[in-house]
mmCIF file of C-alpha atoms in Angstrom:
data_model
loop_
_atom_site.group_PDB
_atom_site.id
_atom_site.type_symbol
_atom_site.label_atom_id
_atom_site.label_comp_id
_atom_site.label_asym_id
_atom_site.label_seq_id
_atom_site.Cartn_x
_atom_site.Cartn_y
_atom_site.Cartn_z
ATOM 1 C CA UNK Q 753 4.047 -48.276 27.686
ATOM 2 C CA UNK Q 754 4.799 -46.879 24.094
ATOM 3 C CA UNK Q 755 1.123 -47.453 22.986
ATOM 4 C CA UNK Q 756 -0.248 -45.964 26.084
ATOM 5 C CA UNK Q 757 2.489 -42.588 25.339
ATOM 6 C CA UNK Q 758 1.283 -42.403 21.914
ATOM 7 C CA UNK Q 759 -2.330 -42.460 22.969
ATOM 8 C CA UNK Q 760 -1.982 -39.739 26.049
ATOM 9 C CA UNK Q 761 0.105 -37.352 23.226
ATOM 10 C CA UNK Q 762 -3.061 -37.824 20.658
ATOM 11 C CA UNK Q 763 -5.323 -36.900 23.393
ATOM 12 C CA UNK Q 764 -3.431 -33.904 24.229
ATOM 13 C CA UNK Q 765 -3.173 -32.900 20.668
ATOM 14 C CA UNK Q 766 -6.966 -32.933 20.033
ATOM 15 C CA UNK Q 767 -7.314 -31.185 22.946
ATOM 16 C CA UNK Q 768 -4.861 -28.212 22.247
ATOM 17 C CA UNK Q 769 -5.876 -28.491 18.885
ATOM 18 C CA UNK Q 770 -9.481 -27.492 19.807
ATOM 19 C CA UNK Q 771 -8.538 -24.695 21.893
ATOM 20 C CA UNK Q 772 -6.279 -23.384 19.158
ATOM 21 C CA UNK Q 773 -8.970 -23.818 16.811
ATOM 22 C CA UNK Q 774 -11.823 -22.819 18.954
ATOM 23 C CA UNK Q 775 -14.034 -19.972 17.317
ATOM 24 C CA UNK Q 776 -16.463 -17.021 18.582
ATOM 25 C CA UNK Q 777 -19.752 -16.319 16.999
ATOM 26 C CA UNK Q 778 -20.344 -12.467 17.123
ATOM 27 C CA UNK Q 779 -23.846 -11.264 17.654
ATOM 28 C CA UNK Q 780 -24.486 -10.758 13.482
ATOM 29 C CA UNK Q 781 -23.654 -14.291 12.933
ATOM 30 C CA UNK Q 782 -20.300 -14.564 11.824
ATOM 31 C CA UNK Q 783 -17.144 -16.305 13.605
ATOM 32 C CA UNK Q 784 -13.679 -14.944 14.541
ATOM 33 C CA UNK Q 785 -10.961 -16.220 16.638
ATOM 34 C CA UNK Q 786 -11.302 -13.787 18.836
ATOM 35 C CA UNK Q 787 -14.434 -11.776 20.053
ATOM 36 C CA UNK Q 788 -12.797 -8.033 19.570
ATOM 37 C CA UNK Q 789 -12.882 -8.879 16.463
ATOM 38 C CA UNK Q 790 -16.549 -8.798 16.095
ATOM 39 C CA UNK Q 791 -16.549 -5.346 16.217
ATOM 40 C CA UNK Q 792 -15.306 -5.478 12.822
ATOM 41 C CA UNK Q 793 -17.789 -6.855 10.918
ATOM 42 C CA UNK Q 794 -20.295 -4.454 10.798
ATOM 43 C CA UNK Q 795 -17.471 -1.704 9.743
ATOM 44 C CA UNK Q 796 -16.748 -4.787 6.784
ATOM 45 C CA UNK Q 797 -20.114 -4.941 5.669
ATOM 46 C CA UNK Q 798 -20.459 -0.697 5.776
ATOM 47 C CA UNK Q 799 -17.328 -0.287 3.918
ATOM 48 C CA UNK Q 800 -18.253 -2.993 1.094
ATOM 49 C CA UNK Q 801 -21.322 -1.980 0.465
ATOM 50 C CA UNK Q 802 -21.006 1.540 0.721
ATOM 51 C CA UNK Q 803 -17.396 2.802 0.278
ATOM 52 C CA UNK Q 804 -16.197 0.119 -2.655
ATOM 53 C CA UNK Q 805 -19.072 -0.394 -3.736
ATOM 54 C CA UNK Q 806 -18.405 -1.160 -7.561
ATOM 55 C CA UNK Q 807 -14.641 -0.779 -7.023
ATOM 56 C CA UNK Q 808 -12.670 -2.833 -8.793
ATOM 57 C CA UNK Q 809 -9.154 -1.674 -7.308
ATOM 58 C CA UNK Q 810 -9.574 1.483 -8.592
ATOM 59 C CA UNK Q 811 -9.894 5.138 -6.860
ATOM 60 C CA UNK Q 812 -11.075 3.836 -3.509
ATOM 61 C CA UNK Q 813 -8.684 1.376 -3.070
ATOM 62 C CA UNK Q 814 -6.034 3.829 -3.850
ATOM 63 C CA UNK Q 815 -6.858 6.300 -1.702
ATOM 64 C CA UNK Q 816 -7.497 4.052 1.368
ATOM 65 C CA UNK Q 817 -4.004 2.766 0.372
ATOM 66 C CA UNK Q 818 -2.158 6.069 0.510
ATOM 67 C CA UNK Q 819 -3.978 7.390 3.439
ATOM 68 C CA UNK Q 820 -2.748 4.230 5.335
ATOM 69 C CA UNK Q 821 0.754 5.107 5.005
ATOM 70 C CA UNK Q 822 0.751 8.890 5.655
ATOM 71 C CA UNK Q 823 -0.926 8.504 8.912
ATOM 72 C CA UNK Q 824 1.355 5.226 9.786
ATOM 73 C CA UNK Q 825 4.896 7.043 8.859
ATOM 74 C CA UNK Q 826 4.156 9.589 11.600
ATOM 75 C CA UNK Q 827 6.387 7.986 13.915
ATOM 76 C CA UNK Q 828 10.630 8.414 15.003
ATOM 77 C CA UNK Q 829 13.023 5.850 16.916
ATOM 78 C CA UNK Q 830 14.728 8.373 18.437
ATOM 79 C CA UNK Q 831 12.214 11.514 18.221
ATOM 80 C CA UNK Q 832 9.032 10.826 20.065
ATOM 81 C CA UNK Q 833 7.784 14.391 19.028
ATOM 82 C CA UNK Q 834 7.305 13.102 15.200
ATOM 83 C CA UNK Q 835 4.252 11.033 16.225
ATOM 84 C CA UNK Q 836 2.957 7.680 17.681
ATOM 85 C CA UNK Q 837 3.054 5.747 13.534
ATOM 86 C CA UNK Q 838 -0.357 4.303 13.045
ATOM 87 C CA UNK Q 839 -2.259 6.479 15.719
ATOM 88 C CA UNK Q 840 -4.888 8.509 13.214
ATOM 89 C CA UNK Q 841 -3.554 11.829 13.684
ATOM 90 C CA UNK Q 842 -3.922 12.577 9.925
ATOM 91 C CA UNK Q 843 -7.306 12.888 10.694
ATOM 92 C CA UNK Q 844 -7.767 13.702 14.258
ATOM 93 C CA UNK Q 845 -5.492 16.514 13.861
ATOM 94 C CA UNK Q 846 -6.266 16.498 9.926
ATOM 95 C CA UNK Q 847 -6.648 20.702 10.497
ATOM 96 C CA UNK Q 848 -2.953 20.613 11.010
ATOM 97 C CA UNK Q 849 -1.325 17.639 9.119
ATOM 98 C CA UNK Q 850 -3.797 17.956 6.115
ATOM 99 C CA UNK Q 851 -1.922 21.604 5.225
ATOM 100 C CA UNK Q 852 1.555 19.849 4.946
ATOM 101 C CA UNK Q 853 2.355 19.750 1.347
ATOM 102 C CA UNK Q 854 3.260 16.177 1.710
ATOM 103 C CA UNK Q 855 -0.508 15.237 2.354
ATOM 104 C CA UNK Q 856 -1.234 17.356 -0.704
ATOM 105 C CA UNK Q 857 -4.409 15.211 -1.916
ATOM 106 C CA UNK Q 858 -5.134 13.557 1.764
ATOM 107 C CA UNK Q 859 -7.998 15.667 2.046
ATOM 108 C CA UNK Q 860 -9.682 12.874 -0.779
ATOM 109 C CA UNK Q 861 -9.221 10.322 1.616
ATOM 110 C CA UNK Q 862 -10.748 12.018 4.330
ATOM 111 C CA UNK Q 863 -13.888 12.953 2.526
ATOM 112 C CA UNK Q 864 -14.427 9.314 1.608
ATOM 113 C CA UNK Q 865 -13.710 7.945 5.101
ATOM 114 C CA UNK Q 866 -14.988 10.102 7.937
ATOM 115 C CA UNK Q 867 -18.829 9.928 7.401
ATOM 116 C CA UNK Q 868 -17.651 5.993 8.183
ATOM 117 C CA UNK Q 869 -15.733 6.723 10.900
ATOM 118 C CA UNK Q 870 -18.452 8.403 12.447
ATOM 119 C CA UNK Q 871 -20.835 5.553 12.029
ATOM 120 C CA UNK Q 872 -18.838 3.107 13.935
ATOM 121 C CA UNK Q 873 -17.295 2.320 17.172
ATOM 122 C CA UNK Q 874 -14.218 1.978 16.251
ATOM 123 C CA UNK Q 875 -10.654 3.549 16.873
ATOM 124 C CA UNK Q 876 -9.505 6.470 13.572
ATOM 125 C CA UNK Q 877 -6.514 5.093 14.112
ATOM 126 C CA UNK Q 878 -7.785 0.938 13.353
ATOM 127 C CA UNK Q 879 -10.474 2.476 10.618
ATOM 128 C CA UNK Q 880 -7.947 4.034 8.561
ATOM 129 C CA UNK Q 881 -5.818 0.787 8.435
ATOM 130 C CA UNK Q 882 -8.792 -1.928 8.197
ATOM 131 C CA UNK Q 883 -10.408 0.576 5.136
ATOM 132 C CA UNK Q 884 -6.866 -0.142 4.009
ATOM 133 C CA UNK Q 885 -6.048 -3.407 3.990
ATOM 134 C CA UNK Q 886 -10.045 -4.553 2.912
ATOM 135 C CA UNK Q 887 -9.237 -2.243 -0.076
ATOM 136 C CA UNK Q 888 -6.243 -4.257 -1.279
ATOM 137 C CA UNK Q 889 -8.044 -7.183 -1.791
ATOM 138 C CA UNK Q 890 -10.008 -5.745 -4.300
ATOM 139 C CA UNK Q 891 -6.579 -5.505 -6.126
ATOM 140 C CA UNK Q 892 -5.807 -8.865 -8.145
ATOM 141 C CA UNK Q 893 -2.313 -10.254 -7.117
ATOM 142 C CA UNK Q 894 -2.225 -8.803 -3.471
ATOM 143 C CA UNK Q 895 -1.507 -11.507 -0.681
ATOM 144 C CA UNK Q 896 -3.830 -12.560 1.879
ATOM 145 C CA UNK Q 897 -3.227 -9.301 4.185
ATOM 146 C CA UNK Q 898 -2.896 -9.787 7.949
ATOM 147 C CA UNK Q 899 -5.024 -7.244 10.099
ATOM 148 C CA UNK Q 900 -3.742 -6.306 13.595
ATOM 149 C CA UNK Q 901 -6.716 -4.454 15.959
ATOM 150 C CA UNK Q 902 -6.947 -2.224 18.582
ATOM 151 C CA UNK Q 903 -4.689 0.713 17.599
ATOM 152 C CA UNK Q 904 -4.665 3.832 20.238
ATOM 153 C CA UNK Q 905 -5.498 7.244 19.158
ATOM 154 C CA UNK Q 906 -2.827 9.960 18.780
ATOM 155 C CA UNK Q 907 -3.252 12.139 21.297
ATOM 156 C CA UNK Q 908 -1.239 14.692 19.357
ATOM 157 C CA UNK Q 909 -0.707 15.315 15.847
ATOM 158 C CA UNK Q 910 2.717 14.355 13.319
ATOM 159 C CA UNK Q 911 5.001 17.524 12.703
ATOM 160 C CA UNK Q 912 5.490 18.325 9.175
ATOM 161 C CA UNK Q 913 8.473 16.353 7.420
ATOM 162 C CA UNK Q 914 7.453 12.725 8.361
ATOM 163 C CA UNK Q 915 6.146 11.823 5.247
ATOM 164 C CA UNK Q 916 8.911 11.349 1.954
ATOM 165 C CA UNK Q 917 8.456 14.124 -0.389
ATOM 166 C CA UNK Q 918 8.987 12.961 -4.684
ATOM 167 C CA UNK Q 919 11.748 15.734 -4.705
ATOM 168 C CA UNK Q 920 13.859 14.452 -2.169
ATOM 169 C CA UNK Q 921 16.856 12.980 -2.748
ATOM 170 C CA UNK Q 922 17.313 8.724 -1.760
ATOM 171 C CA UNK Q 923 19.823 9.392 1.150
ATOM 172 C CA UNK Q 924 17.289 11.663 2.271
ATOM 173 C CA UNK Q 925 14.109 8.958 1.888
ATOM 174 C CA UNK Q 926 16.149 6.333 2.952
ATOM 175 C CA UNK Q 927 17.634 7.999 6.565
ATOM 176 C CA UNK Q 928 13.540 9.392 7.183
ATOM 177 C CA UNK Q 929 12.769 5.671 6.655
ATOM 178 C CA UNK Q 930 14.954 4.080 8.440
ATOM 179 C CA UNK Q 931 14.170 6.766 11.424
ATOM 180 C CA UNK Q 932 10.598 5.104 11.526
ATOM 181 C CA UNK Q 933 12.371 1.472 11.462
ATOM 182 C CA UNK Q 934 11.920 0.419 7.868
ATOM 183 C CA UNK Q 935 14.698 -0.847 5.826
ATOM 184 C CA UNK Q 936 15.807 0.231 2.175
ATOM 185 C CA UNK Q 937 14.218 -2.986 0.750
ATOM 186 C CA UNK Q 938 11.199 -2.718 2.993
ATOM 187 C CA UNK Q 939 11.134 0.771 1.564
ATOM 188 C CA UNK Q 940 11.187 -0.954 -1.978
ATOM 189 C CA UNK Q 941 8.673 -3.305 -0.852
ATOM 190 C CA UNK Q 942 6.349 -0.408 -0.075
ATOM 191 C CA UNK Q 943 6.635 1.101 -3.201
ATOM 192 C CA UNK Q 944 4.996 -1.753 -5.092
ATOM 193 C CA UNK Q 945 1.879 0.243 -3.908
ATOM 194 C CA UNK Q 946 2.369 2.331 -6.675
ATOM 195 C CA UNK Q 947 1.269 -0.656 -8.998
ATOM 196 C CA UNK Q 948 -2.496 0.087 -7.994
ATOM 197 C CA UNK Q 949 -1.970 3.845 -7.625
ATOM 198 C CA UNK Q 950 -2.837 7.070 -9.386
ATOM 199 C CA UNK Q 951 -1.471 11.078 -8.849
ATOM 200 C CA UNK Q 952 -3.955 13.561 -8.198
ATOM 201 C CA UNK Q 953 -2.093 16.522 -7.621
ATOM 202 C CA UNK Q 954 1.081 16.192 -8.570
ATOM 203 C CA UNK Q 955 0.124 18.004 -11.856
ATOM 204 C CA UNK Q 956 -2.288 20.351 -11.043
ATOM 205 C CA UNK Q 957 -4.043 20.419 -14.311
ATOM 206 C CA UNK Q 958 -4.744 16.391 -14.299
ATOM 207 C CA UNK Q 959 -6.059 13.812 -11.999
ATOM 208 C CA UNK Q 960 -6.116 10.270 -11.979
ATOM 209 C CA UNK Q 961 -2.662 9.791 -13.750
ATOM 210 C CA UNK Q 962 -1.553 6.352 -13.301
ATOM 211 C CA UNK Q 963 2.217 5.313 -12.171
ATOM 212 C CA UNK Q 964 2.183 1.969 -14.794
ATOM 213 C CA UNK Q 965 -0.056 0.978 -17.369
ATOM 214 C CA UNK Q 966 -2.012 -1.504 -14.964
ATOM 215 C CA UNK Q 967 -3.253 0.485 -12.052
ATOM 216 C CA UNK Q 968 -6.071 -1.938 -11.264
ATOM 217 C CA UNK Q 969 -3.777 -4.811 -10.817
ATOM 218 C CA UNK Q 970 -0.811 -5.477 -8.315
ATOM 219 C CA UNK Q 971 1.687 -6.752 -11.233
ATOM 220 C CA UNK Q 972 5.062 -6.055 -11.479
ATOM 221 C CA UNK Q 973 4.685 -3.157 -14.505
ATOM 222 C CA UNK Q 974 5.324 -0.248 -11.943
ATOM 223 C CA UNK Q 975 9.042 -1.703 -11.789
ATOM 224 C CA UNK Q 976 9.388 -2.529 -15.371
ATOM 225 C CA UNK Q 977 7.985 1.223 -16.882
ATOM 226 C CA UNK Q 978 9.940 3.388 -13.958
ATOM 227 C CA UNK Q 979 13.360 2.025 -15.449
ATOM 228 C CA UNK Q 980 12.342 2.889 -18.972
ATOM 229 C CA UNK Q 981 13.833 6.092 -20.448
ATOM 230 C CA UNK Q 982 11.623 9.266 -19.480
ATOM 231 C CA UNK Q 983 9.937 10.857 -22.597
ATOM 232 C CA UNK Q 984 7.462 12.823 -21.773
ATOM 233 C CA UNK Q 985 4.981 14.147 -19.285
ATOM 234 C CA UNK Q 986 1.110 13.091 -19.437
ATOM 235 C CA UNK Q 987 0.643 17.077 -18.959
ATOM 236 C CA UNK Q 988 2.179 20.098 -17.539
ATOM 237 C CA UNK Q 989 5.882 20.263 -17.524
ATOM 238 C CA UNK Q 990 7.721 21.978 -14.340
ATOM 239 C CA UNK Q 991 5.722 20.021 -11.547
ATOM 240 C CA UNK Q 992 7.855 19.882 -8.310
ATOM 241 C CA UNK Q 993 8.532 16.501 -8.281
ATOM 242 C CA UNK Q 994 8.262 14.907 -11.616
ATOM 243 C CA UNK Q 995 9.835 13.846 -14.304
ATOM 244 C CA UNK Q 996 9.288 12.497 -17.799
ATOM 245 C CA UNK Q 997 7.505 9.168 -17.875
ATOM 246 C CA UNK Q 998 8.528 6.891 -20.992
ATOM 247 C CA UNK Q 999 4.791 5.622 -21.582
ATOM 248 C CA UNK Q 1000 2.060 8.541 -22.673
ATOM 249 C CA UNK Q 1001 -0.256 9.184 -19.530
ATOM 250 C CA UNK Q 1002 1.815 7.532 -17.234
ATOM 251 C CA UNK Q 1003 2.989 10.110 -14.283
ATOM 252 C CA UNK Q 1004 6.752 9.477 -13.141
ATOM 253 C CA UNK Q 1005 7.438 10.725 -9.416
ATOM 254 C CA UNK Q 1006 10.781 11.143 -9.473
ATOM 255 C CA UNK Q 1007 11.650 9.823 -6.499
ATOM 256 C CA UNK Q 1008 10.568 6.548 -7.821
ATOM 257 C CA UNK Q 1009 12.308 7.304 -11.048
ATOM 258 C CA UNK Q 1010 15.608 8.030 -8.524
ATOM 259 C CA UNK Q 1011 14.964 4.693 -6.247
ATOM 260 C CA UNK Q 1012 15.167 3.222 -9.071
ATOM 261 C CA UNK Q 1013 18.545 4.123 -10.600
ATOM 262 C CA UNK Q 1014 20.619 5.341 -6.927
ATOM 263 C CA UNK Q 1015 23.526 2.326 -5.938
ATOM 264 C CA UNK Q 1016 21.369 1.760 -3.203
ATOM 265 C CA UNK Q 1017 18.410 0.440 -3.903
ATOM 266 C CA UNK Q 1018 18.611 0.080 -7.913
ATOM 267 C CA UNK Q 1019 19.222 -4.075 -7.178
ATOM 268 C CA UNK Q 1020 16.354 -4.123 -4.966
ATOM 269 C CA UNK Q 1021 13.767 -2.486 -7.502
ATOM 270 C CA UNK Q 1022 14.683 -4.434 -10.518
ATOM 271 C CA UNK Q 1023 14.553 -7.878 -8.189
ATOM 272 C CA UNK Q 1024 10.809 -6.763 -8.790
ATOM 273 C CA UNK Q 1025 10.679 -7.085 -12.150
ATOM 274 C CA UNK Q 1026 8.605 -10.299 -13.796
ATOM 275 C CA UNK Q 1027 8.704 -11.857 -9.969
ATOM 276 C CA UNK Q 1028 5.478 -11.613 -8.911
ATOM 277 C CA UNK Q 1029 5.911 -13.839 -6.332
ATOM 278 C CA UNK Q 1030 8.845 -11.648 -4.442
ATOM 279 C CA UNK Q 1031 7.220 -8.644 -5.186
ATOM 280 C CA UNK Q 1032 3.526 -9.542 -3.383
ATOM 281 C CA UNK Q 1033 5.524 -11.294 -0.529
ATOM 282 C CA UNK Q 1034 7.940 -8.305 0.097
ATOM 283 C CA UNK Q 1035 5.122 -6.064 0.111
ATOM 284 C CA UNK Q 1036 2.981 -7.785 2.446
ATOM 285 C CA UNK Q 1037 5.489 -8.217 5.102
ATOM 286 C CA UNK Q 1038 6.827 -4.416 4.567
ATOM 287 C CA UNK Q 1039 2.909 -2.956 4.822
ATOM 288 C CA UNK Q 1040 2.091 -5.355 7.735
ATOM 289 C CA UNK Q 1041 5.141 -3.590 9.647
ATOM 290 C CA UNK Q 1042 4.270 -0.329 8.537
ATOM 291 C CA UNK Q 1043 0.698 -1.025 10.059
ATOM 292 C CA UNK Q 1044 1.455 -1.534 13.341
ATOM 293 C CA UNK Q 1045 4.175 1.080 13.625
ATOM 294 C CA UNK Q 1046 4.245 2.988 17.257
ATOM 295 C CA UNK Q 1047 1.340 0.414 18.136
ATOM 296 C CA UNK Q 1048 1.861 -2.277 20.915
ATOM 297 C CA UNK Q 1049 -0.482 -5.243 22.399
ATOM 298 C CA UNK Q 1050 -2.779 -5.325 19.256
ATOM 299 C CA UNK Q 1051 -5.357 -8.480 18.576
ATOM 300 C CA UNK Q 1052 -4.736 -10.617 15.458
ATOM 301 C CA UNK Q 1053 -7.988 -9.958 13.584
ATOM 302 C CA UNK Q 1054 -6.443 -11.714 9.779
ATOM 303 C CA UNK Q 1055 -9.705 -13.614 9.883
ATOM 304 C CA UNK Q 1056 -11.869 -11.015 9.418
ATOM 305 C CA UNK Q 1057 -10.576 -9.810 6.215
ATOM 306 C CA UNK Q 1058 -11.892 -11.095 2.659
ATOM 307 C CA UNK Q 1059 -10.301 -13.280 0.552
ATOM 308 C CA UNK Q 1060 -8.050 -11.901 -2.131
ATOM 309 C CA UNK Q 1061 -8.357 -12.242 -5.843
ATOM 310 C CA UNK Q 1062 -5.890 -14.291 -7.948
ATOM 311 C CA UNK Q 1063 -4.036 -12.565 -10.363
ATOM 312 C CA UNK Q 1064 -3.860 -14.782 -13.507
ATOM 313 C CA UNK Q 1065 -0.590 -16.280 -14.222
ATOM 314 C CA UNK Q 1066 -0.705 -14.646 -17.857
ATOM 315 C CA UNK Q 1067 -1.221 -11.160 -16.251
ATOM 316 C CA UNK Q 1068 1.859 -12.032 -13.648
ATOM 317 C CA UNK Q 1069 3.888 -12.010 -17.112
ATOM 318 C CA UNK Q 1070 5.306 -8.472 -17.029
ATOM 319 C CA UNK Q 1071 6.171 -7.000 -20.754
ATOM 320 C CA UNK Q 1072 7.167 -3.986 -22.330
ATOM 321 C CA UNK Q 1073 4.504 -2.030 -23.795
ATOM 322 C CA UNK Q 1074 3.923 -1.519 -27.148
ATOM 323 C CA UNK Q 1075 6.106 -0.026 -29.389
ATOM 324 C CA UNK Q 1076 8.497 -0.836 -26.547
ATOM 325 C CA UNK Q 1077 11.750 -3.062 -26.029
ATOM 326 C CA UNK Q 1078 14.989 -3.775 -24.011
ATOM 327 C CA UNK Q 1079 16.504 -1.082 -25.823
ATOM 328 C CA UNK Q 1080 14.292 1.554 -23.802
ATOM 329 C CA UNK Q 1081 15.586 0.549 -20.615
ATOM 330 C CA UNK Q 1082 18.350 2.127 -18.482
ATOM 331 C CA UNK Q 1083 20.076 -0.114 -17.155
ATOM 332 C CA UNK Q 1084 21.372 0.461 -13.667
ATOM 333 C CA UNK Q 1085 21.744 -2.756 -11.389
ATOM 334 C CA UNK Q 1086 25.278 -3.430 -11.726
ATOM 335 C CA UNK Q 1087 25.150 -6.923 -10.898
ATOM 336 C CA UNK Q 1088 22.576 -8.520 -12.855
ATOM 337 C CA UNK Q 1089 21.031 -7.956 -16.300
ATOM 338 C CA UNK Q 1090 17.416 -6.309 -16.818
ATOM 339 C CA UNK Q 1091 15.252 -9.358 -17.404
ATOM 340 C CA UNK Q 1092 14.491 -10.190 -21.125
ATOM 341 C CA UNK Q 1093 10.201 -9.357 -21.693
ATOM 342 C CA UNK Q 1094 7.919 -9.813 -24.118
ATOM 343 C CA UNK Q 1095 6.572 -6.506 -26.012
ATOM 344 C CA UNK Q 1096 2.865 -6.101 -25.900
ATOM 345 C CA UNK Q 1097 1.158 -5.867 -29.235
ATOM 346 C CA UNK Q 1098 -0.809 -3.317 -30.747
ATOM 347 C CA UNK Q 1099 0.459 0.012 -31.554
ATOM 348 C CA UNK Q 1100 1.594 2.680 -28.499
ATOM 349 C CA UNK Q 1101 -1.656 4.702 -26.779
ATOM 350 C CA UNK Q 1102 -1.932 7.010 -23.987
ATOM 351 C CA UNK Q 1103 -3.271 5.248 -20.709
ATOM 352 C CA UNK Q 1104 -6.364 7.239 -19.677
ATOM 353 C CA UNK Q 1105 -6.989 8.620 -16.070
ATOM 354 C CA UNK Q 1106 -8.149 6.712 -13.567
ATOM 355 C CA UNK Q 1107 -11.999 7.517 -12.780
ATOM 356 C CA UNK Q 1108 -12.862 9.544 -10.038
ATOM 357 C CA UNK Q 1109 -14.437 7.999 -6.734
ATOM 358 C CA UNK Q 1110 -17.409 10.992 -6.065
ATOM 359 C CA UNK Q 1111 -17.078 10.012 -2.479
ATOM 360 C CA UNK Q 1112 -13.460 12.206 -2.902
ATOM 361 C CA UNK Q 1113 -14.396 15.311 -3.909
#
């Protein structure tokens, strides 16, 4: 009787195993879990080929990144009038949300993106998130991104005030935030996009201006060089906004530079610091929410999406850089010490710009 039990319970599991398993073989040849999902694939080979083409995490990826989030935040708990989240309406309505002075710079994003989005059969709303998430894995240390499909279009556009501004205050970030059902450390979490990020507009005499000195790689140097004491700017003075970075080219938003110091998230940002690890997997679960905010019955398309690059354990190894030490931070987690880093060698240079995507102008 047991033999014949354990028998019947392999059978089953093969079985259910199979189906579980079981794959679809879209019309261009590749396979998926599920057959929406072919749709994708010609959008994945457009986007490679044509849109990153050449990019190695640099102004592409960054702009696909940022667009992702100002369309996303466009969405309210308890105000259905402030948008339905990931729904597109930066674009669809793009003559309307473009002019908010939050989406100062959005206008890149769509240049690059709608001659695609007119090529393919796919929902704004799911192109401006898939162009997002294939861009991050052009970014060494990212996590393997999950990809949720079939996103509705906003029917309506986002009032002005749903995206964070730099100049606002943390209670103020944190409450908008919150409104749209992310947490303070999933707000945190978020921010580690600003490891493989660059201002455009910020100062209007300079684009390109990195946030760390590593803007082609997902490392934790965002979260060391915000904490480090403000010097200088990388070019005009008196931007709404900004404040002095500590590191010469490096642009300082200073609502990072307050996240960073406030009681109530200051803990959460320097948990960042030389933890890789923490820092990739808090950022994939926070963007992954963000993704499918206002969004319901969406396909799990994960499969679809390429492979992500490694980032080298030596380049996981945050530092100070050069010139730098302990002595240049400010300290302001009250319950644990600023981690102990190496100093880079070589003597202190400014970073240079991040180069222009033409595809943006």
């Amino acid at each position: 009787m047991f033999s014949t039990t354990l028998v019947l319970l392999a059978s089953l599991a093969s079985t259910y195993g199979a189906a579980l398993n079981r794959r679809v073989t879209c019309a261009t040849g590749q396979t998926t879990a599920n057959a929406a999902c072919c749709a994708l694939f010609p959008v994945l080979e457009d986007i490679q080929a044509n849109m990153f083409a050449g990019d190695t995490c640099s102004d592409a990826a960054h702009t696909t990144l940022r667009v992702a989030f100002h369309d996303a935040i466009g969405f309210s708990l308890t105000n259905p009038s402030f948008g339905t989240g990931a729904d597109g309406s930066i674009f669809i309505f793009g003559q309307t949300e473009l002019g908010f002075d939050s989406n100062l710079g959005i206008a890149d994003a769509f240049n690059l993106e709608v001659p695609f989005i007119n090529k393919h059969n796919i929902s704004v709303a799911d192109f401006i998130q898939f162009a997002a998430t294939v861009g991050l894995t052009k970014c060494p240390g990212i996590l393997q991104p999950p990809f949720m499909f079939g996103r509705k279009d906003a029917t309506f556009g986002a009032p002005d005030g749903t995206v964070p501004e730099p100049f606002q205050n943390v209670d103020v970030i944190l409450a908008r935030m919150a409104d749209a059902g992310l947490s303070a450390a999933e707000t945190v979490a978020l921010l580690a996009s600003h490891s493989i990020a660059g201002a455009d507009d910020v100062d209007p005499t300079k684009s390109g201006l990195p946030f760390d000195s590593t803007p082609s790689l997902f490392d934790t140097q965002f979260f060391v060089e915000t904490q480090l004491r403000g010097t200088s700017f990388p070019g005009s003075s008196g931007n709404q906004g900004e404040v002095m970075s500590g590191i010469a080219g490096e642009l300082r938003l200073q609502s990072d530079h307050l996240l960073a110091r406030d009681t109530a998230t200051n803990c959460l940002w320097q948990a960042n610091v030389n933890n890789q690890a923490h820092m990739a997997q808090s950022f994939q679960a926070a963007f992954a929410k963000m993704q499918n905010l206002g969004q319901k019955g969406l396909i799990d398309c994960s499969d679809v999406i390429p492979r992500v690059i490694p980032l080298p354990a030596a380049q996981a190894q945050a530092f100070f850089p050069p010139g730098l030490t302990h002595s240049n931070v400010e300290q302001a987690c009250a319950t644990s010490a600023f981690p102990n880093l190496p100093t880079a060698p070589g003597a202190a240079a400014t970073l240079p710009q991040i180069v222009q995507n033409p595809l943006t102008q």
